[in-house]
């Protein structure tokens, strides 16, 4: 029983990070129907941007700020010079998907180029704190709390603010949004900026686990897809729920009663992803629509 | 003599460059008018209304609104100028509540929200009861009311309706047409495309009968309703219009 | 120098085969397959395992490898029945990764595949065979090179004939408008599966040759990056063009290996490796943005603007 609780706790930690990244991905998908294969590498970008700051001696919470701005800026910049122009040229979502694969490679290996293949960290990893039923490092706790705060902020924005409602409206029915007078281009750009900031933040959360390296986001990408698809693509709340389920499930699968080798735990998430797409493609919170 | 609000002359429009669906149409809507456009399937009624709203490329002719040339103008400019539009299908934001749907309708002028809610909930009491309900969970008839209300949030002088009664049960058809007449009585000009030709013409100040993308007949609603040629062709003589008679 | 060029041409041949298979999936049928490396791996591993663990002679192992790859093609193709392109992309890459994980650490399987360290020792018979057919004057590499390129030619002709046939026309129809083809009464599912299966078989054969070239098998050779390299090659040469895979592969590997010659003083080996990957990514983007039809492709044939 204790083993299970510890695994669940671990799952909540990684699930939180996946959730933050997944919400960014699904927000963009909601308005553009674009599956961005470079999304994981934006996590890495955020994590490394913070490494630059901490490497210069800044505490993480200070270094995080320019890192988040960089993330938002790059995503917003790409909308302006790449995605927007390609959409206006009539590029299909498949064209854009393939472009995103190329972008992922460019981004990732530029980070390799700049930072090499080494592993970085923000600071020393502290001892695990015993919470009785399970143990987590202080960093893990920060990750869970920090992610929850960000997700709560996003939820609040989507529910209560005018721009949040416009984002949801655009995701529901772009033509109707336009017919209502909503400035689609502006809302699209704001969505990218929010997604960029959120993803960079997610990367920093991921990095807090103690290892920042150039492949970190890429390794998480399929898990993020799993979380998004399980939750229902296009639904931010779905992405949060789906990601937590994915995070916890893959950890629990390594329970001694089940006996799955730790190497294969991501395989469990992958199987969930495939099953969902075959059996209930709209996921938990999605609406039944032509996929 | 009411002022001309909308005036289209020799309008040509189509989705694909070589193929015009609207092939030279004239249209006039005066302030406070209720105008119907009827005709057989494929006549181009829907395309006509979409081309007036900037949703389908205009290839020729002119459109003037409030004495300004708006031929091919982008949608948001028309919304700002005072035109509202209700598409035939997918005309609400399903995951948004009724109230949020209306809020999006007034996106350009968020400050008038409270006043607008008040008036529209008066015109559509059922929406007041269900203001926090998600639009996607409402019945077809109720959704149509949400769609109408959303388009009215910015107090448009002209409302474009694409087949408002389509897919509704007979009881709901009554409700919709009754609401449309109410809205019109409040001074909003209405240009509607309808399959339900009889009902539409009966309540219209003027009607246009479209065929193959061109005007075929035009005149006051009641006259067209009683015109033997129109009856024969569209109102249940031998053709499609008969199936929808009230 | 000569052995070096032979090596490049050999690799180009293997990847030309891979691209021919992928071209069938994407170029001609419009199926976005991001798990192509899995067929490559299945071919290599089936041959390797049968030969080293079960002492199956070479030729049957080769055939079994192709059958296994075909089966894998059917498995990967099953989701394609229902899923639209973007989701198919995710599913195929995921299946590829699951497969690699199983090869590496799968309970039961990893005993057969020898886990992360892999398998060796299957290639000797293959090379000795060349003496038996009087080609002993060729070096092992030259021998393999000959076989690979003859295969590329044969497959090329085969695909050319198939695509011109009614079967091929249906595939192209599916690429353009699947619903229209279905409305004509064709069993779209069957055609998609056949396309997947055949393309996979070709990739499986490429896997066998690849294994012969390297002489060993390790799961982490078969990463998604290989799939992306094949995509680059196919797009570079021109999707839906018959000579595209050959042209694309030769150019790709010439440039790729060319970067190995950059002196260490200018950039280190590791940096050159990173630069190569950045180059691949940039190439993918550039092709898709500026010239989606690649070098030899035909703008009208592009399965893109759907």
mmCIF file of C-alpha atoms in Angstrom, chain A residues 29 33 35 37 82 86 89-95 97-99 101-103 105-106 109-110 112-113 116-117 218 222 225 229 233 261 263-264 266-267 270-271 273-274 277-279 281 290-291, chain C residues 26 32 34 78-79 82-87 89-91 93-95 97-98 101-102 104-107 224-225 228 231 235 267 271 274-275 277-278 280-282 284-285 288-290 304-306:
data_model
loop_
_atom_site.group_PDB
_atom_site.id
_atom_site.type_symbol
_atom_site.label_atom_id
_atom_site.label_comp_id
_atom_site.label_asym_id
_atom_site.label_seq_id
_atom_site.Cartn_x
_atom_site.Cartn_y
_atom_site.Cartn_z
ATOM 1 C CA UNK A 29 -4.738 23.136 -31.037
ATOM 2 C CA UNK A 33 -6.037 22.529 -35.161
ATOM 3 C CA UNK A 35 -0.461 19.458 -33.492
ATOM 4 C CA UNK A 37 5.667 18.366 -32.693
ATOM 5 C CA UNK A 82 5.980 31.159 -39.809
ATOM 6 C CA UNK A 86 1.801 29.633 -43.913
ATOM 7 C CA UNK A 89 -0.933 30.722 -47.962
ATOM 8 C CA UNK A 90 -3.430 27.931 -47.499
ATOM 9 C CA UNK A 91 -1.145 25.396 -45.844
ATOM 10 C CA UNK A 92 -3.048 22.431 -44.478
ATOM 11 C CA UNK A 93 -2.658 21.131 -40.933
ATOM 12 C CA UNK A 94 -0.540 18.306 -42.327
ATOM 13 C CA UNK A 95 1.892 20.736 -43.960
ATOM 14 C CA UNK A 97 2.660 19.296 -38.750
ATOM 15 C CA UNK A 98 5.595 18.340 -40.945
ATOM 16 C CA UNK A 99 7.052 21.833 -40.591
ATOM 17 C CA UNK A 101 8.804 18.275 -37.018
ATOM 18 C CA UNK A 102 11.562 20.181 -38.764
ATOM 19 C CA UNK A 103 11.246 23.012 -36.270
ATOM 20 C CA UNK A 105 14.898 19.302 -34.810
ATOM 21 C CA UNK A 106 16.212 22.806 -35.360
ATOM 22 C CA UNK A 109 19.870 20.642 -31.823
ATOM 23 C CA UNK A 110 20.452 24.362 -31.525
ATOM 24 C CA UNK A 112 22.564 20.931 -28.103
ATOM 25 C CA UNK A 113 24.894 23.187 -30.018
ATOM 26 C CA UNK A 116 26.237 20.546 -25.338
ATOM 27 C CA UNK A 117 25.122 17.125 -24.267
ATOM 28 C CA UNK A 218 11.387 15.632 -26.607
ATOM 29 C CA UNK A 222 4.518 11.585 -26.457
ATOM 30 C CA UNK A 225 0.239 13.984 -26.460
ATOM 31 C CA UNK A 229 -5.656 13.132 -26.225
ATOM 32 C CA UNK A 233 -8.020 17.439 -27.542
ATOM 33 C CA UNK A 261 10.239 -2.794 -15.634
ATOM 34 C CA UNK A 263 12.070 1.369 -18.615
ATOM 35 C CA UNK A 264 8.709 0.444 -19.973
ATOM 36 C CA UNK A 266 6.239 5.302 -20.722
ATOM 37 C CA UNK A 267 5.067 2.409 -22.875
ATOM 38 C CA UNK A 270 1.707 5.164 -25.138
ATOM 39 C CA UNK A 271 -0.706 2.256 -25.047
ATOM 40 C CA UNK A 273 -2.838 7.026 -26.126
ATOM 41 C CA UNK A 274 -3.364 4.486 -28.879
ATOM 42 C CA UNK A 277 -7.584 7.145 -30.335
ATOM 43 C CA UNK A 278 -9.000 3.838 -31.446
ATOM 44 C CA UNK A 279 -11.858 3.510 -29.010
ATOM 45 C CA UNK A 281 -10.996 9.547 -29.995
ATOM 46 C CA UNK A 290 -14.939 14.170 -37.106
ATOM 47 C CA UNK A 291 -11.322 13.357 -36.415
ATOM 48 C CA UNK C 26 2.620 9.019 -48.130
ATOM 49 C CA UNK C 32 1.203 10.001 -42.844
ATOM 50 C CA UNK C 34 5.815 8.575 -38.665
ATOM 51 C CA UNK C 78 -5.022 -0.753 -38.453
ATOM 52 C CA UNK C 79 -5.410 2.666 -36.814
ATOM 53 C CA UNK C 82 -10.355 5.301 -38.766
ATOM 54 C CA UNK C 83 -7.893 8.049 -38.084
ATOM 55 C CA UNK C 84 -7.305 11.256 -39.904
ATOM 56 C CA UNK C 85 -3.821 12.312 -40.882
ATOM 57 C CA UNK C 86 -2.738 14.298 -37.825
ATOM 58 C CA UNK C 87 -3.820 11.619 -35.385
ATOM 59 C CA UNK C 89 0.942 10.724 -37.260
ATOM 60 C CA UNK C 90 0.821 10.530 -33.485
ATOM 61 C CA UNK C 91 -0.283 6.910 -33.440
ATOM 62 C CA UNK C 93 5.224 7.432 -34.031
ATOM 63 C CA UNK C 94 3.910 6.028 -30.768
ATOM 64 C CA UNK C 95 3.724 2.485 -32.100
ATOM 65 C CA UNK C 97 8.424 3.883 -29.862
ATOM 66 C CA UNK C 98 6.491 1.126 -28.112
ATOM 67 C CA UNK C 101 10.919 -0.159 -25.929
ATOM 68 C CA UNK C 102 9.753 -3.737 -26.229
ATOM 69 C CA UNK C 104 14.978 -3.128 -25.520
ATOM 70 C CA UNK C 105 13.323 -4.082 -22.276
ATOM 71 C CA UNK C 106 10.225 -6.092 -23.035
ATOM 72 C CA UNK C 107 9.765 -8.985 -20.625
ATOM 73 C CA UNK C 224 12.378 8.258 -34.649
ATOM 74 C CA UNK C 225 15.230 10.300 -36.085
ATOM 75 C CA UNK C 228 12.586 11.764 -39.998
ATOM 76 C CA UNK C 231 10.915 11.693 -44.629
ATOM 77 C CA UNK C 235 10.432 15.016 -49.582
ATOM 78 C CA UNK C 267 34.029 22.537 -35.478
ATOM 79 C CA UNK C 271 29.167 20.044 -33.020
ATOM 80 C CA UNK C 274 24.404 18.755 -34.036
ATOM 81 C CA UNK C 275 24.793 20.844 -37.142
ATOM 82 C CA UNK C 277 20.513 17.508 -37.308
ATOM 83 C CA UNK C 278 19.813 21.225 -37.449
ATOM 84 C CA UNK C 280 17.863 18.093 -41.472
ATOM 85 C CA UNK C 281 15.285 20.092 -39.554
ATOM 86 C CA UNK C 282 15.920 23.191 -41.603
ATOM 87 C CA UNK C 284 12.374 19.693 -43.836
ATOM 88 C CA UNK C 285 11.032 23.151 -43.127
ATOM 89 C CA UNK C 288 7.696 22.240 -47.050
ATOM 90 C CA UNK C 289 7.693 26.035 -47.170
ATOM 91 C CA UNK C 290 9.373 26.757 -50.479
ATOM 92 C CA UNK C 304 -0.793 18.366 -49.102
ATOM 93 C CA UNK C 305 -3.553 20.837 -49.607
ATOM 94 C CA UNK C 306 -6.413 18.822 -48.213
#
